[in-house]
Amino acid sequence: MIIRVRAPDGMYRVEVGLTDTLATLLQKLAPLMKAPAADAIMLTRDVGGTKLIAEFESSIASLGLKHGDMLFAS
């Protein structure tokens, strides 16, 4: 499935599986964003940044994410 991530420098699409973890998504996203490390990226469900996603070992499915969902990175 594809998860879309909007960052200050653009939009990214990351392919992940339902059983992949948030940590896996961040590891795939870091090189795309040219982030120094995966843990340097903060993801939220809303553009205002009030709903932080920090359950790094939780699966994509258990976080309730579905194909095409958009997250926001800072």
JSON list of C-alpha atoms in Angstrom, two decimals:
[
{"chain": "A", "resi": 1, "resn": "MET", "atom": "CA", "xyz": [0.00, 0.00, 0.00]},
{"chain": "A", "resi": 2, "resn": "ILE", "atom": "CA", "xyz": [1.05, 3.61, -0.47]},
{"chain": "A", "resi": 3, "resn": "ILE", "atom": "CA", "xyz": [1.14, 6.11, 2.40]},
{"chain": "A", "resi": 4, "resn": "ARG", "atom": "CA", "xyz": [1.48, 9.73, 1.34]},
{"chain": "A", "resi": 5, "resn": "VAL", "atom": "CA", "xyz": [3.60, 12.05, 3.45]},
{"chain": "A", "resi": 6, "resn": "ARG", "atom": "CA", "xyz": [3.48, 15.82, 3.09]},
{"chain": "A", "resi": 7, "resn": "ALA", "atom": "CA", "xyz": [6.66, 17.53, 4.29]},
{"chain": "A", "resi": 8, "resn": "PRO", "atom": "CA", "xyz": [7.78, 21.17, 4.16]},
{"chain": "A", "resi": 9, "resn": "ASP", "atom": "CA", "xyz": [9.82, 20.39, 1.04]},
{"chain": "A", "resi": 10, "resn": "GLY", "atom": "CA", "xyz": [7.23, 18.36, -0.88]},
{"chain": "A", "resi": 11, "resn": "MET", "atom": "CA", "xyz": [5.07, 15.25, -1.06]},
{"chain": "A", "resi": 12, "resn": "TYR", "atom": "CA", "xyz": [6.44, 11.73, -0.73]},
{"chain": "A", "resi": 13, "resn": "ARG", "atom": "CA", "xyz": [4.85, 8.35, -1.36]},
{"chain": "A", "resi": 14, "resn": "VAL", "atom": "CA", "xyz": [6.11, 5.40, 0.67]},
{"chain": "A", "resi": 15, "resn": "GLU", "atom": "CA", "xyz": [5.19, 1.80, -0.08]},
{"chain": "A", "resi": 16, "resn": "VAL", "atom": "CA", "xyz": [4.61, -0.30, 3.04]},
{"chain": "A", "resi": 17, "resn": "GLY", "atom": "CA", "xyz": [2.78, -3.48, 4.01]},
{"chain": "A", "resi": 18, "resn": "LEU", "atom": "CA", "xyz": [0.04, -3.80, 6.61]},
{"chain": "A", "resi": 19, "resn": "THR", "atom": "CA", "xyz": [2.38, -5.67, 8.95]},
{"chain": "A", "resi": 20, "resn": "ASP", "atom": "CA", "xyz": [5.25, -3.19, 8.55]},
{"chain": "A", "resi": 21, "resn": "THR", "atom": "CA", "xyz": [5.84, -0.95, 11.56]},
{"chain": "A", "resi": 22, "resn": "LEU", "atom": "CA", "xyz": [5.91, 2.81, 11.80]},
{"chain": "A", "resi": 23, "resn": "ALA", "atom": "CA", "xyz": [9.68, 2.47, 12.25]},
{"chain": "A", "resi": 24, "resn": "THR", "atom": "CA", "xyz": [9.87, 0.74, 8.85]},
{"chain": "A", "resi": 25, "resn": "LEU", "atom": "CA", "xyz": [7.90, 3.55, 7.22]},
{"chain": "A", "resi": 26, "resn": "LEU", "atom": "CA", "xyz": [10.26, 6.11, 8.76]},
{"chain": "A", "resi": 27, "resn": "GLN", "atom": "CA", "xyz": [13.32, 4.16, 7.58]},
{"chain": "A", "resi": 28, "resn": "LYS", "atom": "CA", "xyz": [11.97, 4.23, 4.02]},
{"chain": "A", "resi": 29, "resn": "LEU", "atom": "CA", "xyz": [11.00, 7.90, 4.28]},
{"chain": "A", "resi": 30, "resn": "ALA", "atom": "CA", "xyz": [14.29, 9.24, 5.72]},
{"chain": "A", "resi": 31, "resn": "PRO", "atom": "CA", "xyz": [16.39, 8.91, 2.54]},
{"chain": "A", "resi": 32, "resn": "LEU", "atom": "CA", "xyz": [13.60, 10.42, 0.43]},
{"chain": "A", "resi": 33, "resn": "MET", "atom": "CA", "xyz": [13.48, 13.46, 2.71]},
{"chain": "A", "resi": 34, "resn": "LYS", "atom": "CA", "xyz": [17.28, 13.51, 3.08]},
{"chain": "A", "resi": 35, "resn": "ALA", "atom": "CA", "xyz": [16.81, 13.34, 6.84]},
{"chain": "A", "resi": 36, "resn": "PRO", "atom": "CA", "xyz": [19.92, 12.54, 8.91]},
{"chain": "A", "resi": 37, "resn": "ALA", "atom": "CA", "xyz": [18.09, 9.64, 10.59]},
{"chain": "A", "resi": 38, "resn": "ALA", "atom": "CA", "xyz": [14.63, 8.07, 10.69]},
{"chain": "A", "resi": 39, "resn": "ASP", "atom": "CA", "xyz": [14.11, 9.23, 14.28]},
{"chain": "A", "resi": 40, "resn": "ALA", "atom": "CA", "xyz": [14.63, 12.85, 13.18]},
{"chain": "A", "resi": 41, "resn": "ILE", "atom": "CA", "xyz": [11.22, 12.78, 11.45]},
{"chain": "A", "resi": 42, "resn": "MET", "atom": "CA", "xyz": [8.03, 13.53, 13.35]},
{"chain": "A", "resi": 43, "resn": "LEU", "atom": "CA", "xyz": [4.76, 12.35, 11.79]},
{"chain": "A", "resi": 44, "resn": "THR", "atom": "CA", "xyz": [1.31, 13.66, 12.57]},
{"chain": "A", "resi": 45, "resn": "ARG", "atom": "CA", "xyz": [-2.16, 12.85, 11.30]},
{"chain": "A", "resi": 46, "resn": "ASP", "atom": "CA", "xyz": [-3.16, 16.49, 10.95]},
{"chain": "A", "resi": 47, "resn": "VAL", "atom": "CA", "xyz": [-1.56, 19.48, 9.30]},
{"chain": "A", "resi": 48, "resn": "GLY", "atom": "CA", "xyz": [-1.50, 21.40, 12.59]},
{"chain": "A", "resi": 49, "resn": "GLY", "atom": "CA", "xyz": [0.72, 18.78, 14.19]},
{"chain": "A", "resi": 50, "resn": "THR", "atom": "CA", "xyz": [-1.50, 18.09, 17.17]},
{"chain": "A", "resi": 51, "resn": "LYS", "atom": "CA", "xyz": [-1.99, 14.33, 16.62]},
{"chain": "A", "resi": 52, "resn": "LEU", "atom": "CA", "xyz": [1.57, 13.01, 16.86]},
{"chain": "A", "resi": 53, "resn": "ILE", "atom": "CA", "xyz": [2.17, 9.39, 15.82]},
{"chain": "A", "resi": 54, "resn": "ALA", "atom": "CA", "xyz": [4.85, 7.94, 18.08]},
{"chain": "A", "resi": 55, "resn": "GLU", "atom": "CA", "xyz": [4.05, 4.22, 18.33]},
{"chain": "A", "resi": 56, "resn": "PHE", "atom": "CA", "xyz": [7.19, 3.17, 16.45]},
{"chain": "A", "resi": 57, "resn": "GLU", "atom": "CA", "xyz": [6.75, -0.59, 16.91]},
{"chain": "A", "resi": 58, "resn": "SER", "atom": "CA", "xyz": [3.05, -0.57, 16.03]},
{"chain": "A", "resi": 59, "resn": "SER", "atom": "CA", "xyz": [2.02, -2.03, 12.69]},
{"chain": "A", "resi": 60, "resn": "ILE", "atom": "CA", "xyz": [0.62, 0.15, 9.95]},
{"chain": "A", "resi": 61, "resn": "ALA", "atom": "CA", "xyz": [-2.68, -1.74, 10.24]},
{"chain": "A", "resi": 62, "resn": "SER", "atom": "CA", "xyz": [-2.92, -1.29, 14.03]},
{"chain": "A", "resi": 63, "resn": "LEU", "atom": "CA", "xyz": [-2.41, 2.46, 13.58]},
{"chain": "A", "resi": 64, "resn": "GLY", "atom": "CA", "xyz": [-5.50, 2.47, 11.38]},
{"chain": "A", "resi": 65, "resn": "LEU", "atom": "CA", "xyz": [-3.63, 3.60, 8.27]},
{"chain": "A", "resi": 66, "resn": "LYS", "atom": "CA", "xyz": [-5.02, 2.61, 4.89]},
{"chain": "A", "resi": 67, "resn": "HIS", "atom": "CA", "xyz": [-3.86, 2.84, 1.28]},
{"chain": "A", "resi": 68, "resn": "GLY", "atom": "CA", "xyz": [-3.64, 6.47, 0.20]},
{"chain": "A", "resi": 69, "resn": "ASP", "atom": "CA", "xyz": [-3.76, 7.98, 3.70]},
{"chain": "A", "resi": 70, "resn": "MET", "atom": "CA", "xyz": [-1.80, 11.17, 4.18]},
{"chain": "A", "resi": 71, "resn": "LEU", "atom": "CA", "xyz": [0.50, 11.95, 7.07]},
{"chain": "A", "resi": 72, "resn": "PHE", "atom": "CA", "xyz": [2.35, 15.16, 7.76]},
{"chain": "A", "resi": 73, "resn": "ALA", "atom": "CA", "xyz": [6.09, 15.28, 8.48]},
{"chain": "A", "resi": 74, "resn": "SER", "atom": "CA", "xyz": [8.22, 17.87, 10.20]}
]
